[in-house]
Coordinates of N, CA and C in Angstrom, one line a residue:
X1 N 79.5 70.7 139.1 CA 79.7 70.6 137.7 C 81.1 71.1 137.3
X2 N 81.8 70.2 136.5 CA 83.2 70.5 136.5 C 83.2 71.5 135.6
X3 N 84.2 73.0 135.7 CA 84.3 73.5 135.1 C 85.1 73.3 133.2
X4 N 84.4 74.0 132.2 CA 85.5 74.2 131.3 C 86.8 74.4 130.6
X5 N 87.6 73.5 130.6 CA 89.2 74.4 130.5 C 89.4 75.2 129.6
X6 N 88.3 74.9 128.4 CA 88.9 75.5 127.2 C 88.0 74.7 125.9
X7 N 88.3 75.1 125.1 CA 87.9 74.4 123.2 C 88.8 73.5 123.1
X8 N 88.2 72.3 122.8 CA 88.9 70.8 122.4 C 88.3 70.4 121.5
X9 N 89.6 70.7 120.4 CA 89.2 70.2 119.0 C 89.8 68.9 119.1
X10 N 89.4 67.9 117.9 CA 90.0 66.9 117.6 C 90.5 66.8 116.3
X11 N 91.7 66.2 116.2 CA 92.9 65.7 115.5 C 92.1 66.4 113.8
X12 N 91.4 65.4 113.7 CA 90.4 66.2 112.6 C 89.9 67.4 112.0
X13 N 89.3 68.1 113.4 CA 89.3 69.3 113.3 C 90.4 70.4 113.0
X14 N 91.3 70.1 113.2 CA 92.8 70.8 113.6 C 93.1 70.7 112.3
X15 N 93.3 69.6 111.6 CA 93.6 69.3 110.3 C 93.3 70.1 109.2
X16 N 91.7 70.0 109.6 CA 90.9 70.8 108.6 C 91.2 72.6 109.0
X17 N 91.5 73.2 110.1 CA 92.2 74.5 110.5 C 93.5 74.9 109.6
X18 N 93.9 73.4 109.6 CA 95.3 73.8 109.2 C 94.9 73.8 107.4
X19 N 94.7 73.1 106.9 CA 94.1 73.2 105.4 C 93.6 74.4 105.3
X20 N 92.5 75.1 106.0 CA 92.0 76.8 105.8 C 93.4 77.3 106.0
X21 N 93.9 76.6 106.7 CA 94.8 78.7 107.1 C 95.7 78.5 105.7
X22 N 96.5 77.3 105.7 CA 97.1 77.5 104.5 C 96.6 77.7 103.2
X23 N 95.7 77.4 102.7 CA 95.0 78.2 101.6 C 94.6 79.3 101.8
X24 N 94.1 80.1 103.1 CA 94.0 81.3 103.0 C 95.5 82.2 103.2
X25 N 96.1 81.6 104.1 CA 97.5 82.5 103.9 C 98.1 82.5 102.3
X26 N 98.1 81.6 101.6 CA 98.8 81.4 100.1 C 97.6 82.9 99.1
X27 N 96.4 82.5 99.2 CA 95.5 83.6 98.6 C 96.4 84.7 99.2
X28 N 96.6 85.1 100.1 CA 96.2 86.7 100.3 C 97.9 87.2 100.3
X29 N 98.9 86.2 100.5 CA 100.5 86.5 99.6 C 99.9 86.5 98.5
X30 N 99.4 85.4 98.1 CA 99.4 86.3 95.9 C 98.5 87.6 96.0
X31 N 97.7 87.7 96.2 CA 96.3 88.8 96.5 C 97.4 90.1 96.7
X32 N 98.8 90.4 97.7 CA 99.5 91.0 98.2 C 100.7 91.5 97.1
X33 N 101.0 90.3 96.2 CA 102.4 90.0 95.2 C 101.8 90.7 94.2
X34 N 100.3 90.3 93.9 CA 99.4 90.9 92.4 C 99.3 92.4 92.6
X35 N 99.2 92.6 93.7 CA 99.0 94.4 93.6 C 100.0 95.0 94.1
X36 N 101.2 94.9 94.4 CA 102.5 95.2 94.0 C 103.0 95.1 92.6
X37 N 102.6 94.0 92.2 CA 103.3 93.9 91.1 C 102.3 94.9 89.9
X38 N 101.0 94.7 90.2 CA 100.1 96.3 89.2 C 100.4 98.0 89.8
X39 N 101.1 97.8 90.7 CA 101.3 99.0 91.4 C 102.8 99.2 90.6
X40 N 103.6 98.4 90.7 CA 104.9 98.9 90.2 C 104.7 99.4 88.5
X41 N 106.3 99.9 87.8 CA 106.1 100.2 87.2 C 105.9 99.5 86.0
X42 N 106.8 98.3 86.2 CA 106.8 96.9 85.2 C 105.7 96.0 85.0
X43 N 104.6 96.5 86.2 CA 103.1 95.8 86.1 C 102.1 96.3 84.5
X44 N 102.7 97.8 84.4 CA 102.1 98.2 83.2 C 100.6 98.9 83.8
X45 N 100.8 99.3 84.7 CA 99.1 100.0 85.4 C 98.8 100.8 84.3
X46 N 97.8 101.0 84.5 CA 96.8 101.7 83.6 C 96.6 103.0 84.5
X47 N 96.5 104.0 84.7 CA 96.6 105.1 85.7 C 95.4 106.1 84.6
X48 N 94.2 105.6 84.9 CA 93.0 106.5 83.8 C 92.5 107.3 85.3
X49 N 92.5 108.6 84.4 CA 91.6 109.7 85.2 C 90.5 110.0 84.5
X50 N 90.0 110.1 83.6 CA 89.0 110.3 82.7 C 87.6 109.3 83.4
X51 N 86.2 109.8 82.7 CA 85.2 109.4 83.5 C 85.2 107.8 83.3
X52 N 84.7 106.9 84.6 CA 84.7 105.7 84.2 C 84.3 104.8 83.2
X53 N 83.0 106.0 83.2 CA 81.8 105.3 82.2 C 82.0 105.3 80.6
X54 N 82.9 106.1 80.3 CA 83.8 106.0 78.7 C 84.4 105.3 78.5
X55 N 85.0 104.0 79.3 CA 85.7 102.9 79.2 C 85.7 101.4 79.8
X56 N 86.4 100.5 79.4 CA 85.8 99.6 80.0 C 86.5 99.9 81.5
X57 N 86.2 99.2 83.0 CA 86.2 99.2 83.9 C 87.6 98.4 84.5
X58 N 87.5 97.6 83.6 CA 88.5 95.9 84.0 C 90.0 96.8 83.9
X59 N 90.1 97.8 83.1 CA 91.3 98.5 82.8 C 92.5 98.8 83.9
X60 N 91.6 99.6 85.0 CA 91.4 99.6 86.4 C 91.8 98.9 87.3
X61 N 92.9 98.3 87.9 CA 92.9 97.6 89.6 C 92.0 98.6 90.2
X62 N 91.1 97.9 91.1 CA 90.5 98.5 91.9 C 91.0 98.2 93.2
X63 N 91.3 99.3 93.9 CA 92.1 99.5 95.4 C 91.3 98.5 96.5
X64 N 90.2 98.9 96.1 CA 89.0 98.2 97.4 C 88.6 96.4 96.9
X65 N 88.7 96.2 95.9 CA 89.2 94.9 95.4 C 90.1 94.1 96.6
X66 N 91.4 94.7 96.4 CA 92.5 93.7 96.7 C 92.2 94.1 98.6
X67 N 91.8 95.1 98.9 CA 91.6 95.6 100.4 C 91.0 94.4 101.3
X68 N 89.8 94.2 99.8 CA 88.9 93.2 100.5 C 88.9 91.5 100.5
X69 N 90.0 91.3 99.6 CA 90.1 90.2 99.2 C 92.1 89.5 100.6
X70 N 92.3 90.6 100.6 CA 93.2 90.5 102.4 C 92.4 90.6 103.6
X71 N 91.5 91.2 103.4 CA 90.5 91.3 104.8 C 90.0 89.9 104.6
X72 N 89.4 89.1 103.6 CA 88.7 88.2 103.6 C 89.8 86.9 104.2
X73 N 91.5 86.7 103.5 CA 91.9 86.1 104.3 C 92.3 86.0 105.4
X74 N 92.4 87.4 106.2 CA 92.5 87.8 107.5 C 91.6 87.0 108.2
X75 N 90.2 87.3 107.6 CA 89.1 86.6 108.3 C 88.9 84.9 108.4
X76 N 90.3 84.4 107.8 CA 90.2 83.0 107.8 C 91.7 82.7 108.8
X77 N 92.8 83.5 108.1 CA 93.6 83.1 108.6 C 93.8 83.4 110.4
X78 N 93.4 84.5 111.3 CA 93.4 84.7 112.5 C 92.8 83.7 113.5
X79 N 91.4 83.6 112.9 CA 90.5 82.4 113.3 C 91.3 80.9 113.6
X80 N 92.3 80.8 112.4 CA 92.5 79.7 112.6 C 93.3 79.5 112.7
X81 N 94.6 80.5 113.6 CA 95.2 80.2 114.5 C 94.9 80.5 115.9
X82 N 93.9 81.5 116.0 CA 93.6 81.7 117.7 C 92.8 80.3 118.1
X83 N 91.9 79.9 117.2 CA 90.7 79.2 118.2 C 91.8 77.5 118.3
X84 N 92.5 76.9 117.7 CA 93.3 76.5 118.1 C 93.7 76.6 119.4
X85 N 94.8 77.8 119.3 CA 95.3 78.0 120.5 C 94.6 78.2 121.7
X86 N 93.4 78.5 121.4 CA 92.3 78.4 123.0 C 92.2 76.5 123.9
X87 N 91.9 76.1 122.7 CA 92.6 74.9 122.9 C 93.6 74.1 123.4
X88 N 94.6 74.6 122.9 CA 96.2 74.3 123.1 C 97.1 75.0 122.7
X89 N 97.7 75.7 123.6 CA 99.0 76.8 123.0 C 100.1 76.0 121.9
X90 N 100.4 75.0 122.3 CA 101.3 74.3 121.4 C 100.5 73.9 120.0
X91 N 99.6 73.6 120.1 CA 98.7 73.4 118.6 C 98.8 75.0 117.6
X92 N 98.7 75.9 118.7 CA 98.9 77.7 118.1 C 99.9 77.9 117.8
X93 N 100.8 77.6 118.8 CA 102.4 77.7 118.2 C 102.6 77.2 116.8
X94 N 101.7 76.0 116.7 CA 102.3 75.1 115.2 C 101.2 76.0 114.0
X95 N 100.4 76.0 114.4 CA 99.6 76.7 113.4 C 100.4 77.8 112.9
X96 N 100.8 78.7 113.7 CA 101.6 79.8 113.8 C 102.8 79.5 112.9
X97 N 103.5 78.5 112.8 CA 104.2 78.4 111.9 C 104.2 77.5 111.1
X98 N 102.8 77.0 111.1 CA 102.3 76.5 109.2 C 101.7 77.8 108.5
X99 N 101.7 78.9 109.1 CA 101.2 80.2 108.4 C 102.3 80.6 107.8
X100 N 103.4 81.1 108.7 CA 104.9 81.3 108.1 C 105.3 80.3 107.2
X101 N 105.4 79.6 107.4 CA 105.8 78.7 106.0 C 104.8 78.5 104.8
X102 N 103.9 78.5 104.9 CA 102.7 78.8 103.8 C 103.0 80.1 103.3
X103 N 103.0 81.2 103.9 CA 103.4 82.5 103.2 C 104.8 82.8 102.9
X104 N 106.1 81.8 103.2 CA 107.4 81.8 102.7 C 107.0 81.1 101.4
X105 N 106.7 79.9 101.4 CA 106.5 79.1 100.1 C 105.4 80.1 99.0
X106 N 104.0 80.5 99.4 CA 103.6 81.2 98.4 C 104.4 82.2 97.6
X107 N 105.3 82.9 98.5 CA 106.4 84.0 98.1 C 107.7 83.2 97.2
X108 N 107.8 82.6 97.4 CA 109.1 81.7 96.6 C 108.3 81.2 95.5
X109 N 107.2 81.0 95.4 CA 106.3 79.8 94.5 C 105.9 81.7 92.9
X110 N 105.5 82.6 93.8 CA 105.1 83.6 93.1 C 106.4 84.2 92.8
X111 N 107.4 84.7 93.2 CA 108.8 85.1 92.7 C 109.1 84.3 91.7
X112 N 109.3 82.8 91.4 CA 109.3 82.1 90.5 C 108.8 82.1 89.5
X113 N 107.4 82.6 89.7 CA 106.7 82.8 88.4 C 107.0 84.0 87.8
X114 N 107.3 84.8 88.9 CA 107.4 86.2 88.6 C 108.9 86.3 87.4
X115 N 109.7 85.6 87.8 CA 111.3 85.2 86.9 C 110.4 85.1 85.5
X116 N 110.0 83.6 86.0 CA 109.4 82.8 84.2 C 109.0 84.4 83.6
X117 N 108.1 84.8 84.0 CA 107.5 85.8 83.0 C 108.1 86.8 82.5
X118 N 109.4 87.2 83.3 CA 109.9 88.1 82.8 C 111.0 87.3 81.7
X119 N 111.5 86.4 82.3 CA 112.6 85.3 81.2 C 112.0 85.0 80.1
X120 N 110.9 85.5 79.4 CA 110.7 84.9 78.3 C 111.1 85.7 77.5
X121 N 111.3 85.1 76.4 CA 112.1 85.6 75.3 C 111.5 86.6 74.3
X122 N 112.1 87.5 74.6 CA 111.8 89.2 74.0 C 110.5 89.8 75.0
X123 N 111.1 89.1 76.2 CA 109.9 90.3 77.1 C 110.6 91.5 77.6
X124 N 111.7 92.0 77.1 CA 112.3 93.1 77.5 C 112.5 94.2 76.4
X125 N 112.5 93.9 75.1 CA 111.8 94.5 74.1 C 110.4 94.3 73.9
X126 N 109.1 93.8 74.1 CA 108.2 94.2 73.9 C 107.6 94.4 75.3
X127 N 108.3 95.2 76.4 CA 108.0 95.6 77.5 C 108.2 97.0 77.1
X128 N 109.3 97.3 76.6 CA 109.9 98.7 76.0 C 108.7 99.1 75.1
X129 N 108.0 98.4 74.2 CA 107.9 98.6 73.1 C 106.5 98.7 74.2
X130 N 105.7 98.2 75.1 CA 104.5 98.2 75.3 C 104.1 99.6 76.4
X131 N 105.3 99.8 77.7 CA 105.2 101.0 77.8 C 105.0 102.1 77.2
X132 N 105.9 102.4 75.9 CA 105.7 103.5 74.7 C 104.2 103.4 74.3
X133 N 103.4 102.5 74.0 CA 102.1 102.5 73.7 C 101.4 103.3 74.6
X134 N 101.9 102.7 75.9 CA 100.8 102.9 77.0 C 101.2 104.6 77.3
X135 N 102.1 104.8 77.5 CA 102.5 106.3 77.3 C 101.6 107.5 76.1
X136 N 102.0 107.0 75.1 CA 101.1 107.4 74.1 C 99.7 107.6 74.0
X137 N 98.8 106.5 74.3 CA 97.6 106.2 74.9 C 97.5 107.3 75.8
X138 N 98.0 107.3 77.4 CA 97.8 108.0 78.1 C 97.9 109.4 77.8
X139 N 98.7 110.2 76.6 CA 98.4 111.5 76.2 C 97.0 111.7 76.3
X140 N 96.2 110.8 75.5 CA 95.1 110.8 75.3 C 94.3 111.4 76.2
X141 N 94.1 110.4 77.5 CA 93.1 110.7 78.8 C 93.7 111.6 79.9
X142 N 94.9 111.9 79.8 CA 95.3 113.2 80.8 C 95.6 114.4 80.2
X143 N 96.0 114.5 78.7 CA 96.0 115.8 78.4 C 94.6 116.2 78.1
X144 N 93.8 117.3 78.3 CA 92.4 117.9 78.0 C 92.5 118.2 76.9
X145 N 93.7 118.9 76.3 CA 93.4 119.6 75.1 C 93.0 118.0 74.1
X146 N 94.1 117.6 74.4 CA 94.0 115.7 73.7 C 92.6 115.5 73.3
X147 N 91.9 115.7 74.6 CA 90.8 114.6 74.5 C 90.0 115.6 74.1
X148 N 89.8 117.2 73.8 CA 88.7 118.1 72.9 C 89.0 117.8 71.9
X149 N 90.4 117.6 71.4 CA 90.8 117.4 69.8 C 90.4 116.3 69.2
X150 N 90.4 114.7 70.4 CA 90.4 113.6 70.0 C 89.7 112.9 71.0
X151 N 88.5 113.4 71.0 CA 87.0 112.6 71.6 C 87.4 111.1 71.3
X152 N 87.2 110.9 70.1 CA 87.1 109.5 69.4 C 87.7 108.2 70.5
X153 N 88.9 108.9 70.5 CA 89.9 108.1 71.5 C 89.8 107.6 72.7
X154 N 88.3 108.0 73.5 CA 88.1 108.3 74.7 C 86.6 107.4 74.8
X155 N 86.4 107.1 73.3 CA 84.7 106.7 73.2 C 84.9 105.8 72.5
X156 N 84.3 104.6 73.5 CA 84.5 103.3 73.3 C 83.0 102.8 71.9
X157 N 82.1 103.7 71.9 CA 81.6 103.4 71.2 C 81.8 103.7 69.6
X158 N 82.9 104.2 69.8 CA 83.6 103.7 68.1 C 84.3 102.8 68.2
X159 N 84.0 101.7 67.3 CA 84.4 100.5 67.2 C 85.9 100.7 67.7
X160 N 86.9 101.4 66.2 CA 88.4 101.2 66.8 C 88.9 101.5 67.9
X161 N 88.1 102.5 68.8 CA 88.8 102.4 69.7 C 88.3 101.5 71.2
X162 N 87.0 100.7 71.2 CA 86.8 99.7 71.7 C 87.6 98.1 71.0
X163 N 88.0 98.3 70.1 CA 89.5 97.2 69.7 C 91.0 97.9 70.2
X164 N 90.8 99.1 70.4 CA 92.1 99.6 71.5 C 91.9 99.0 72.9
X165 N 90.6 99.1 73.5 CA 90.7 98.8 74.7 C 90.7 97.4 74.7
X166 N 90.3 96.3 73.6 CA 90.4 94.7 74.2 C 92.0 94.8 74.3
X167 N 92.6 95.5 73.2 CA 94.0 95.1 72.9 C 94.9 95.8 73.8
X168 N 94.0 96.7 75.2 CA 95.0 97.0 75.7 C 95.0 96.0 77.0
X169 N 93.7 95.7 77.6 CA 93.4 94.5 78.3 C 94.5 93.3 77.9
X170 N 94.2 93.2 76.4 CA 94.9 91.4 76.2 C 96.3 92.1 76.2
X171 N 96.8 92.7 76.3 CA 98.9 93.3 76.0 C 99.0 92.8 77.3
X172 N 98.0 93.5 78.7 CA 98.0 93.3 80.5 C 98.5 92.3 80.8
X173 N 97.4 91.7 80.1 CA 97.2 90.2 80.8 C 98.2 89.4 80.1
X174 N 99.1 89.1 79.3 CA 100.0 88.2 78.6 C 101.3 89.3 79.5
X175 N 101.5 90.3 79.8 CA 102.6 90.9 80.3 C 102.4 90.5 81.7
X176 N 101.7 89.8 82.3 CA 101.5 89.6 83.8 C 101.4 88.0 84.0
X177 N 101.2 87.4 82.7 CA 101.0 85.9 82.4 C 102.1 84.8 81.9
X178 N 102.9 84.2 82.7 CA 103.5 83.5 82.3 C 103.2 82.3 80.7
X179 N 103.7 82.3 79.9 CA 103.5 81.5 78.9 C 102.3 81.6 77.7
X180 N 102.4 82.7 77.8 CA 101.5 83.7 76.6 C 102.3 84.5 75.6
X181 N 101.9 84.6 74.6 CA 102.6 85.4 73.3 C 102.7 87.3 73.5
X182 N 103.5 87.0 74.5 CA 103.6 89.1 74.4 C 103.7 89.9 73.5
X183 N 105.0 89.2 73.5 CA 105.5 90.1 71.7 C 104.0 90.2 70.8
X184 N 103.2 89.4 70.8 CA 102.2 89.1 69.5 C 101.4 90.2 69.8
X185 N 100.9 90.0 71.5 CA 99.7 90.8 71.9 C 100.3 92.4 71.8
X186 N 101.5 92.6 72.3 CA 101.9 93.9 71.7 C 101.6 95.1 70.4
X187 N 102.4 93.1 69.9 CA 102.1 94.2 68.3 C 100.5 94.4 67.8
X188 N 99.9 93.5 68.3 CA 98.5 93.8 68.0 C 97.8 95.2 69.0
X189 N 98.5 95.2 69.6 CA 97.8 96.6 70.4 C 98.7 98.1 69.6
X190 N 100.1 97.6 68.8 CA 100.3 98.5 68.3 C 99.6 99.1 66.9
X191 N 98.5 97.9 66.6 CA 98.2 98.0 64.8 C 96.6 99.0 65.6
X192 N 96.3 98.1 66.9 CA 94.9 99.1 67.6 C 95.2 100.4 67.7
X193 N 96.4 100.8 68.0 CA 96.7 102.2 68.6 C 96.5 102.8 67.4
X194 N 97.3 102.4 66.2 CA 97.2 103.0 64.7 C 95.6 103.1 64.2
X195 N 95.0 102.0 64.1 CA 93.9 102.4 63.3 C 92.9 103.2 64.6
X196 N 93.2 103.3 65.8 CA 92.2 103.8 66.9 C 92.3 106.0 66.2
X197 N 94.0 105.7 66.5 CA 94.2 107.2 65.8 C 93.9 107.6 64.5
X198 N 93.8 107.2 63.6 CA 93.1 107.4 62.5 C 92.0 107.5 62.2
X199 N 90.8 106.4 63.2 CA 89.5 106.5 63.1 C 89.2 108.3 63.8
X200 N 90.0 108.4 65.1 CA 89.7 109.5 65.7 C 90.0 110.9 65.1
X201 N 91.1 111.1 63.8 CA 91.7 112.0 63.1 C 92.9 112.5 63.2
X202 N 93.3 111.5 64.0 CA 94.7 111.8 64.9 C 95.7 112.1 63.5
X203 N 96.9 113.1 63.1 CA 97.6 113.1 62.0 C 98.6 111.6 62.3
X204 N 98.4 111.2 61.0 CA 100.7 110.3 61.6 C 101.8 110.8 61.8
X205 N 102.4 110.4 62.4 CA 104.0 111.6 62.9 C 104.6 111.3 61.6

């Protein structure tokens, strides 16, 4: 019985290897670019220590989120350059560098967007203007004395300050979003901050 030499895909098969790896290598560069870019400081992270259950959740990157969402394209992209190569080293070789160039291009494709969003017009004033919120805000949940003084602030079940939290969500997501009204979402999280402080007792400066 003649022996085995190896896994013999066909042309087809290979094809379709190559379509996974590059969709999974492109996911897990952006998956990689999105949590650098919420990790830095121009991502606008939200850095809450206070209990989870006082707010909404989505506020949050979750660490084990993006952990698992690289593991998952690990789990596509390794596969589908080894079993290839069990095959044919030269078919691995190419795989091998339709991975590299799928994750050069995802990286040039995401830098790009990463420009657009910062090029738009007045996102460098209402970046200034949206950190100062977020700063402010954060008094709230890290100072203690803050949050005995100013419960309110902290409990989503008063209305204004569950309109703090959509409006601090929608400021996120337009500051991470190419072709969304920042400036707008800004100033609407700046009218939430105001009426959030007032509902809670906060004086005006």
């Amino acid at each position: 019985m003649p022996a085995t030499t190896g896994i013999q895909l066909t042309v087809w098969e290979i094809g379709l290897w190559a379509v996974l790896l590059t969709c999974a290598v492109a996911f897990t560069v952006n998956t990689v670019r999105k949590a650098v870019i919420h990790a830095a400081p121009d991502g606008g992270r939200l850095a809450l220590q206070a209990p989870l259950g006082q707010r909404d959740r989505e506020l949050v990157k979750e660490p084990d989120a993006t952990f698992w969402n690289i593991f998952a394209g690990l789990v596509v992209i390794v596969p589908a350059v080894v079993i290839p190569a069990l095959g044919s080293p030269a078919v691995g070789l190419l795989m091998l560098f339709l991975a590299m160039g799928a994750a050069a291009t995802a990286f040039a494709v995401g830098r790009k967007l990463e420009q657009k969003r910062q090029n738009r017009s007045g996102f460098t004033e209402a970046a200034a203007r949206h950190d100062a919120l977020l700063a402010r805000w954060q008094r709230y949940e890290l100072d203690p004395a803050k949050g005995i003084d100013f419960p309110g602030m902290s409990d989503v079940n008063v209305p204004q300050t569950a309109a703090l939290v959509r409006a601090l969500q929608e400021a996120q997501r337009c500051r991470l979003t190419a072709g969304t009204d920042y400036a707008r979402a800004v100033e609407r999280l700046d009218v939430a901050m105001a009426e959030a402080e007032a509902a809670a007792g906060v004086s005006a400066p």
